[in-house]
CSV table of C-alpha atoms in Angstrom, one decimal:
chain,number,residue,atom,x,y,z
A,1,MET,CA,-0.3,-1.1,-33.1
A,2,SER,CA,0.4,-2.0,-29.5
A,3,THR,CA,2.0,-5.2,-28.4
A,4,ASN,CA,-1.2,-6.5,-26.9
A,5,SER,CA,-3.0,-5.8,-30.1
A,6,TRP,CA,-0.4,-7.9,-32.1
A,7,ARG,CA,-0.7,-10.7,-29.4
A,8,ARG,CA,-4.5,-10.7,-29.8
A,9,ALA,CA,-4.4,-10.7,-33.6
A,10,LEU,CA,-1.8,-13.6,-33.5
A,11,ALA,CA,-4.0,-15.6,-31.1
A,12,TRP,CA,-7.0,-15.0,-33.4
A,13,LEU,CA,-5.0,-16.3,-36.5
A,14,GLU,CA,-3.7,-19.3,-34.4
A,15,ALA,CA,-7.2,-20.3,-33.5
A,16,ARG,CA,-8.2,-20.4,-37.3
A,17,PRO,CA,-5.2,-22.1,-39.0
A,18,LEU,CA,-6.9,-23.4,-42.2
A,19,ARG,CA,-8.8,-20.1,-42.8
A,20,THR,CA,-5.6,-18.1,-42.3
A,21,LEU,CA,-3.6,-20.4,-44.5
A,22,ALA,CA,-6.2,-20.2,-47.3
A,23,ALA,CA,-6.2,-16.4,-47.1
A,24,LEU,CA,-2.3,-16.3,-47.2
A,25,ILE,CA,-2.2,-18.6,-50.2
A,26,LEU,CA,-4.9,-16.6,-52.0
A,27,ILE,CA,-3.0,-13.3,-51.4
A,28,ALA,CA,0.3,-14.9,-52.6
A,29,THR,CA,-1.6,-16.2,-55.7
A,30,VAL,CA,-3.1,-12.8,-56.5
A,31,VAL,CA,0.3,-11.2,-56.1
A,32,ARG,CA,2.0,-13.7,-58.3
A,33,ALA,CA,-0.8,-13.3,-60.9
A,34,GLY,CA,0.0,-9.5,-61.0
A,35,LEU,CA,3.7,-10.1,-61.3
A,36,HIS,CA,3.2,-12.7,-64.1
A,37,PRO,CA,3.6,-10.4,-67.0
A,38,MET,CA,7.0,-9.4,-65.8
A,39,LEU,CA,8.2,-12.8,-64.4
A,40,GLY,CA,6.5,-15.1,-66.8
A,41,GLU,CA,7.3,-18.7,-66.0
A,42,LYS,CA,10.3,-17.9,-63.8
A,43,GLN,CA,10.4,-17.8,-60.0
A,44,VAL,CA,7.0,-19.4,-59.8
A,45,TRP,CA,7.1,-20.4,-56.2
A,46,SER,CA,9.2,-17.7,-54.8
A,47,ILE,CA,6.1,-15.8,-53.7
A,48,TYR,CA,4.7,-19.0,-51.9
A,49,PHE,CA,7.9,-19.7,-50.0
A,50,PRO,CA,7.3,-16.9,-47.3
A,51,VAL,CA,3.8,-18.5,-46.8
A,52,VAL,CA,5.4,-21.9,-46.0
A,53,ILE,CA,8.0,-20.4,-43.6
A,54,LEU,CA,5.2,-18.3,-41.7
A,55,ALA,CA,2.8,-21.3,-41.6
A,56,SER,CA,5.7,-23.5,-40.2
A,57,TYR,CA,6.4,-21.0,-37.5
A,58,VAL,CA,2.9,-20.1,-36.5
A,59,PHE,CA,0.8,-23.1,-37.2
A,60,GLY,CA,3.2,-26.1,-36.9
A,61,ALA,CA,4.7,-28.5,-39.5
A,62,ARG,CA,1.4,-30.4,-40.4
A,63,ASN,CA,-0.4,-27.2,-41.4
A,64,ALA,CA,2.7,-25.9,-43.2
A,65,ALA,CA,3.0,-29.2,-45.2
A,66,VAL,CA,-0.7,-28.6,-46.4
A,67,ALA,CA,0.2,-25.0,-47.4
A,68,MET,CA,3.4,-26.4,-49.1
A,69,LEU,CA,1.4,-28.9,-51.2
A,70,VAL,CA,-1.4,-26.5,-52.1
A,71,SER,CA,1.1,-23.9,-53.2
A,72,ALA,CA,3.1,-26.3,-55.2
A,73,VAL,CA,-0.1,-27.4,-57.2
A,74,LEU,CA,-1.3,-23.9,-57.7
A,75,GLY,CA,2.1,-22.7,-59.0
A,76,PHE,CA,2.4,-25.6,-61.2
A,77,VAL,CA,-1.0,-25.4,-62.7
A,78,LEU,CA,-1.4,-21.6,-62.9
A,79,PHE,CA,2.0,-20.1,-63.6
A,80,SER,CA,4.6,-22.8,-64.7
A,81,GLY,CA,3.0,-23.4,-68.2
A,82,ALA,CA,2.6,-27.0,-67.4
A,83,THR,CA,-0.9,-27.0,-69.0
A,84,ARG,CA,0.5,-26.5,-72.4
A,85,GLY,CA,1.5,-30.2,-72.6
A,86,VAL,CA,3.7,-33.0,-71.4
A,87,GLU,CA,6.9,-31.4,-72.4
A,88,ALA,CA,6.1,-28.2,-70.6
A,89,ALA,CA,5.1,-30.1,-67.5
A,90,MET,CA,8.4,-32.0,-67.6
A,91,ASP,CA,10.2,-28.6,-67.8
A,92,ALA,CA,8.2,-27.3,-64.7
A,93,ALA,CA,8.8,-30.5,-62.7
A,94,PRO,CA,12.4,-29.6,-61.4
A,95,GLY,CA,11.0,-26.3,-60.0
A,96,VAL,CA,8.3,-28.0,-58.1
A,97,PHE,CA,10.8,-30.6,-56.8
A,98,LEU,CA,13.1,-27.7,-55.6
A,99,PHE,CA,10.2,-25.9,-54.0
A,100,VAL,CA,9.1,-29.0,-52.1
A,101,MET,CA,12.7,-29.9,-51.1
A,102,ASN,CA,13.4,-26.5,-49.8
A,103,SER,CA,10.1,-26.2,-48.0
A,104,ALA,CA,10.7,-29.6,-46.3
A,105,VAL,CA,14.0,-28.3,-45.0
A,106,VAL,CA,12.3,-25.2,-43.7
A,107,LEU,CA,9.5,-27.4,-41.9
A,108,TYR,CA,12.3,-29.5,-40.3
A,109,VAL,CA,14.4,-26.5,-39.2
A,110,VAL,CA,11.6,-24.3,-38.0
A,111,GLY,CA,9.8,-27.2,-36.3
A,112,SER,CA,13.0,-28.1,-34.4
A,113,LEU,CA,13.4,-24.4,-33.4
A,114,ASN,CA,9.8,-24.2,-32.2
A,115,GLY,CA,10.2,-27.3,-30.1
A,116,ALA,CA,13.5,-26.0,-28.6
A,117,LEU,CA,11.9,-22.6,-27.9
A,118,LYS,CA,8.8,-24.2,-26.2
A,119,GLY,CA,11.1,-26.5,-24.1
A,120,LEU,CA,13.1,-23.3,-23.2
A,121,ALA,CA,9.9,-21.5,-22.4
A,122,VAL,CA,8.8,-24.3,-20.0
A,123,ALA,CA,12.2,-24.6,-18.3
A,124,GLN,CA,12.3,-20.8,-17.9
A,125,GLY,CA,8.9,-20.8,-16.4
A,126,GLU,CA,9.8,-23.5,-13.9
A,127,SER,CA,13.0,-21.6,-13.1
A,128,GLU,CA,11.1,-18.4,-12.5
A,129,ALA,CA,8.5,-20.2,-10.4
A,130,MET,CA,11.2,-21.7,-8.3
A,131,ALA,CA,13.1,-18.4,-8.0
A,132,ARG,CA,9.8,-16.8,-6.9
A,133,ALA,CA,9.3,-19.4,-4.4
A,134,HIS,CA,12.7,-19.1,-3.0
A,135,ALA,CA,12.5,-15.2,-2.8
A,136,GLU,CA,9.2,-15.5,-1.0
A,137,LEU,CA,10.8,-18.0,1.5
A,138,PHE,CA,13.9,-15.8,2.0
A,139,HIS,CA,11.6,-12.8,2.4
A,140,GLU,CA,9.6,-14.6,5.2
A,141,VAL,CA,12.8,-15.9,6.8
A,142,ASN,CA,14.2,-12.3,6.8
A,143,GLN,CA,11.0,-10.9,8.3
A,144,ARG,CA,11.1,-13.6,11.1
A,145,ILE,CA,14.7,-12.9,11.9
A,146,THR,CA,14.1,-9.1,12.0
A,147,HIS,CA,11.1,-9.5,14.1
A,148,HIS,CA,12.9,-11.9,16.5
A,149,LEU,CA,15.8,-9.6,16.9
A,150,ARG,CA,13.5,-6.7,17.8
A,151,LEU,CA,11.7,-8.9,20.4
A,152,VAL,CA,15.2,-9.9,21.8
A,153,ALA,CA,16.0,-6.3,22.0
A,154,GLY,CA,12.9,-5.7,24.1
A,155,VAL,CA,13.4,-8.7,26.3
A,156,LEU,CA,17.1,-7.4,27.0
A,157,ALA,CA,15.8,-3.9,27.7
A,158,LEU,CA,13.3,-5.3,30.1
A,159,GLN,CA,15.8,-7.5,31.9
A,160,ALA,CA,18.1,-4.4,32.2
A,161,LYS,CA,15.5,-2.6,34.1
A,162,GLY,CA,15.2,-5.2,36.7
A,163,GLU,CA,18.9,-5.8,37.2
A,164,PRO,CA,20.3,-4.3,40.5
A,165,GLU,CA,23.9,-4.6,39.4
A,166,PRO,CA,24.8,-1.5,37.4
A,167,THR,CA,27.6,-3.1,35.3
A,168,VAL,CA,25.2,-6.0,34.3
A,169,SER,CA,22.4,-3.6,33.6
A,170,ALA,CA,24.6,-1.4,31.3
A,171,GLY,CA,25.7,-4.5,29.6
A,172,LEU,CA,22.1,-5.6,29.0
A,173,LYS,CA,21.1,-2.2,27.8
A,174,LYS,CA,24.0,-2.1,25.3
A,175,ALA,CA,23.1,-5.6,24.1
A,176,ALA,CA,19.5,-4.4,23.6
A,177,GLU,CA,20.8,-1.5,21.5
A,178,ARG,CA,23.0,-3.7,19.4
A,179,SER,CA,20.2,-6.1,18.8
A,180,LEU,CA,17.9,-3.4,17.6
A,181,GLN,CA,20.6,-1.8,15.4
A,182,ILE,CA,21.3,-5.3,13.8
A,183,SER,CA,17.7,-5.7,13.3
A,184,ARG,CA,17.3,-2.4,11.5
A,185,ALA,CA,20.4,-3.1,9.4
A,186,HIS,CA,19.1,-6.6,8.5
A,187,ALA,CA,15.7,-5.1,7.4
A,188,GLU,CA,17.5,-2.6,5.2
A,189,LEU,CA,19.7,-5.1,3.6
A,190,SER,CA,16.9,-7.6,3.1
A,191,GLY,CA,14.8,-5.0,1.3
A,192,LEU,CA,11.9,-5.3,3.8
A,193,PRO,CA,9.2,-2.6,3.3
A,194,THR,CA,10.0,0.7,4.8
A,195,GLU,CA,6.6,2.6,3.9
A,196,PRO,CA,4.2,3.2,6.8
A,197,VAL,CA,1.9,0.3,7.8
A,198,ARG,CA,-1.8,1.0,8.2
A,199,PHE,CA,-2.2,-0.7,11.6
A,200,GLY,CA,-6.0,-0.7,11.4
A,201,GLN,CA,-5.8,-3.4,8.7
A,202,VAL,CA,-3.2,-5.3,10.7
A,203,ALA,CA,-5.3,-5.2,13.8
A,204,GLU,CA,-8.3,-6.7,11.8
A,205,ARG,CA,-6.1,-9.5,10.4
A,206,ILE,CA,-4.6,-10.4,13.8
A,207,VAL,CA,-8.0,-10.5,15.3
A,208,ALA,CA,-9.5,-12.7,12.6
A,209,THR,CA,-6.5,-15.0,12.7
A,210,LEU,CA,-6.4,-15.4,16.4
A,211,LEU,CA,-10.2,-16.2,16.7
A,212,GLU,CA,-10.0,-18.7,13.8
A,213,SER,CA,-7.1,-20.4,15.6
A,214,ARG,CA,-9.0,-20.6,18.8
A,215,GLY,CA,-12.3,-21.7,17.2
A,216,GLU,CA,-14.0,-18.6,18.6
A,217,ARG,CA,-16.9,-16.7,16.9
A,218,ARG,CA,-16.0,-13.6,14.9
A,219,ASP,CA,-18.0,-11.3,17.0
A,220,ARG,CA,-16.1,-12.1,20.1
A,221,VAL,CA,-13.7,-9.3,19.3
A,222,ALA,CA,-14.6,-6.1,17.5
A,223,VAL,CA,-12.1,-3.6,16.0
A,224,ILE,CA,-13.0,0.0,15.9
A,225,VAL,CA,-10.8,2.3,14.1
A,226,ASN,CA,-11.5,5.9,15.3
A,227,ALA,CA,-8.4,7.1,13.4
A,228,GLU,CA,-6.1,5.1,11.2
A,229,MET,CA,-2.5,5.2,12.2
A,230,GLY,CA,0.4,4.7,9.9
A,231,LEU,CA,3.3,3.1,11.7
A,232,SER,CA,6.8,2.0,10.9
A,233,GLN,CA,7.4,-1.7,10.2
A,234,GLU,CA,9.3,-1.9,13.5
A,235,ALA,CA,6.5,-0.2,15.5
A,236,ALA,CA,3.7,-2.2,13.8
A,237,THR,CA,5.4,-5.5,14.5
A,238,ALA,CA,5.8,-4.7,18.2
A,239,LEU,CA,2.3,-3.4,18.6
A,240,ALA,CA,0.8,-6.4,16.8
A,241,ALA,CA,2.7,-8.7,19.2
A,242,ALA,CA,1.5,-6.8,22.2
A,243,LEU,CA,-2.2,-6.8,21.0
A,244,LEU,CA,-2.0,-10.5,20.1
A,245,GLU,CA,-0.6,-11.3,23.5
A,246,CYS,CA,-3.2,-9.2,25.3
A,247,LEU,CA,-6.2,-10.7,23.4
A,248,ASP,CA,-4.9,-14.2,23.8
A,249,SER,CA,-4.7,-13.8,27.6
A,250,LEU,CA,-8.1,-12.2,28.0
A,251,LEU,CA,-9.8,-14.9,25.8
A,252,ASN,CA,-8.3,-17.5,28.0
A,253,GLY,CA,-10.5,-16.2,30.8
A,254,HIS,CA,-13.7,-16.7,28.8
A,255,PRO,CA,-15.1,-13.3,29.5
A,256,ASP,CA,-18.9,-12.7,28.9
A,257,GLY,CA,-19.6,-10.1,26.2
A,258,PRO,CA,-17.4,-8.9,23.4
A,259,ILE,CA,-13.9,-7.6,23.7
A,260,ILE,CA,-13.4,-4.2,21.9
A,261,VAL,CA,-10.1,-3.1,20.3
A,262,ARG,CA,-10.1,0.7,19.7
A,263,LEU,CA,-7.5,2.5,17.6
A,264,ALA,CA,-7.1,6.3,18.1
A,265,SER,CA,-4.5,8.8,16.9
A,266,ASP,CA,-4.2,12.5,17.5
A,267,ALA,CA,-1.7,15.3,18.2
A,268,ALA,CA,-1.1,14.1,21.8
A,269,GLY,CA,-0.1,10.5,20.6
A,270,ARG,CA,-1.4,7.2,19.5
A,271,ARG,CA,-3.4,4.7,21.5
A,272,VAL,CA,-4.6,1.1,21.1
A,273,GLU,CA,-7.2,0.3,23.7
A,274,VAL,CA,-8.6,-3.1,24.6
A,275,VAL,CA,-12.1,-2.7,26.2
A,276,VAL,CA,-13.3,-5.7,28.4
A,277,THR,CA,-17.2,-5.3,28.8
A,278,ASP,CA,-17.4,-8.2,31.3
A,279,PRO,CA,-17.1,-6.7,34.9
A,280,ARG,CA,-15.6,-9.9,36.3
A,281,ALA,CA,-12.9,-10.0,33.6
A,282,ALA,CA,-12.4,-6.2,33.9
A,283,ARG,CA,-11.4,-6.6,37.5
A,284,GLN,CA,-8.7,-9.1,36.5
A,285,LEU,CA,-7.4,-6.8,33.6
A,286,GLY,CA,-4.4,-5.7,35.6
A,287,SER,CA,-2.9,-9.3,35.6
A,288,LEU,CA,-2.0,-8.6,31.9
A,289,ALA,CA,1.1,-6.6,33.2
A,290,GLU,CA,2.5,-9.8,34.7
A,291,GLY,CA,3.0,-11.3,31.2
A,292,TYR,CA,6.7,-11.3,30.5
A,293,LEU,CA,6.3,-11.3,26.7
A,294,LEU,CA,3.9,-8.4,26.8
A,295,ARG,CA,6.3,-6.5,29.1
A,296,ALA,CA,9.1,-7.1,26.7
A,297,VAL,CA,7.1,-5.9,23.6
A,298,VAL,CA,6.0,-2.8,25.5
A,299,GLU,CA,9.5,-2.1,26.5
A,300,GLN,CA,10.7,-2.5,22.9
A,301,LEU,CA,8.0,-0.2,21.7
A,302,GLY,CA,8.7,2.4,24.3
A,303,ALA,CA,5.1,2.6,25.2
A,304,ALA,CA,3.0,3.1,28.4
A,305,LEU,CA,0.7,0.3,29.4
A,306,ARG,CA,-2.1,1.7,31.6
A,307,PHE,CA,-5.5,0.6,33.0
A,308,ARG,CA,-8.6,2.4,33.8
A,309,ARG,CA,-12.4,1.9,34.2
A,310,GLU,CA,-15.2,3.0,31.9
A,311,GLY,CA,-18.3,2.5,34.0
A,312,ARG,CA,-18.4,-1.4,34.5
A,313,ALA,CA,-15.9,-2.1,31.7
A,314,GLY,CA,-12.2,-2.2,32.0
A,315,VAL,CA,-9.8,-0.7,29.6
A,316,ALA,CA,-6.1,-1.7,28.9
A,317,GLU,CA,-4.5,1.2,27.0
A,318,LEU,CA,-1.2,1.1,25.2
A,319,ALA,CA,-0.1,4.6,24.5
A,320,PHE,CA,2.9,6.1,22.7
A,321,GLU,CA,3.9,9.3,21.1
A,322,ALA,CA,3.8,9.7,17.3
A,323,GLY,CA,7.5,10.4,17.4
A,324,GLY,CA,8.2,7.1,19.0
A,325,ARG,CA,9.2,8.3,22.6
A,326,PRO,CA,7.2,6.8,25.5
A,327,LEU,CA,4.6,9.0,27.1
A,328,GLN,CA,5.8,7.9,30.5
A,329,PRO,CA,7.8,4.9,31.9
A,330,ALA,CA,6.4,1.7,30.4
A,331,LEU,CA,4.1,-0.4,32.4
A,332,ALA,CA,2.4,2.5,34.5
A,333,GLU,CA,0.8,1.9,37.8
A,334,GLN,CA,-2.5,0.0,37.5
A,335,THR,CA,-5.6,2.0,38.2
A,336,VAL,CA,-8.2,-0.7,37.8
A,337,HIS,CA,-9.9,-1.2,41.2
C-alpha cells in the first residue's frame, strides 16, 4: 500500500471518529471474547488499551476518553465476572481503576505530544515559507546583479570603441572583459539556470508587459515566431533588453498601424526583426541607433543592428550567429532612406 493510500485511509478515518472508534472497540471485544477461554477473568482490559492509545493519537483526548469509558464498561460487564454478584464486582473494581488511571496518563501524554508536534509543524511551515521567500529574493537579487554586470560590460565595450586614446581604450576593453567574467562566475555560483531559454516565449512576455505598463492595446505589437530560438541566459537577457528599448522608443513616436516582431533562426544565424508598418515612423527608424543603451546591449550581444525597407514598411534587424560571434561590426550602416 502506497504512502498516499495510507494518507487517504487515515483522512477517511479521521473524518468519522465515532464510527471508527465503535468499529475498533467491537473488534477488540470480539478478539477478547475469542481469548476468554484461555485468559478467563485475567488481563480483561489489555486488549482495549491499544484502542485507547490509537484513539488518543488519531482522534484526540475527548474521543479517546469516550473509547476508554466504553471499553471499561464492556470489559467490566462481559469479561471480569462482575455479573456474578457484589463480591465479584468488588474483585474486578481494581482492574477497572488501573485501566482508567493508565488510560488517563496515556491521554495526557499523547495529547501533550500531539500539541507539541502540531506546534512544531506550524513553526516548521513558517520557517520553510520564510526560507522560500528569502531564497526567491536572493535569486532575484542574483539575477539582477548578473544582468547589470552584463550591461556594464556592454557599456564599457561600447565606450572603448569610441575612445581615441589606445591606452584608455585597452583599459576599458579589459574592464569589459572582467565584468563579463565576473557576471558569468556570479551566475554559476548563484545557481542561475543554464539551460537554453526559448526566446519566443520571452519576447511575448516582454511585449505584453511593456504594453500593459504603457496602457497600450495588446494588438499594437504582434510577435511572430517563424523559428523558435534557444539562447543562453546571457544572450537572452541582452536580446530582451535590446528588444524592450527598441519597442519603447518606437511606441513613443505613436506610429499608425501595428509593430511586428519577427523571430527567425537558420543555418546562417539568428535574427530578431522589428517591422514598422507606418511609413512616417519607418523613415525615422534609423534614429534607434542613437540610443546609448541599445548600442551598449548590441555591443554586449556581439550583434549587428541593420535597417532596411520592405515596401513602405521599415525593418530594424538585430542579427547574430548561432555561435555567438557577430555577423559584422555592431551597428551597421543605416540603409533606410
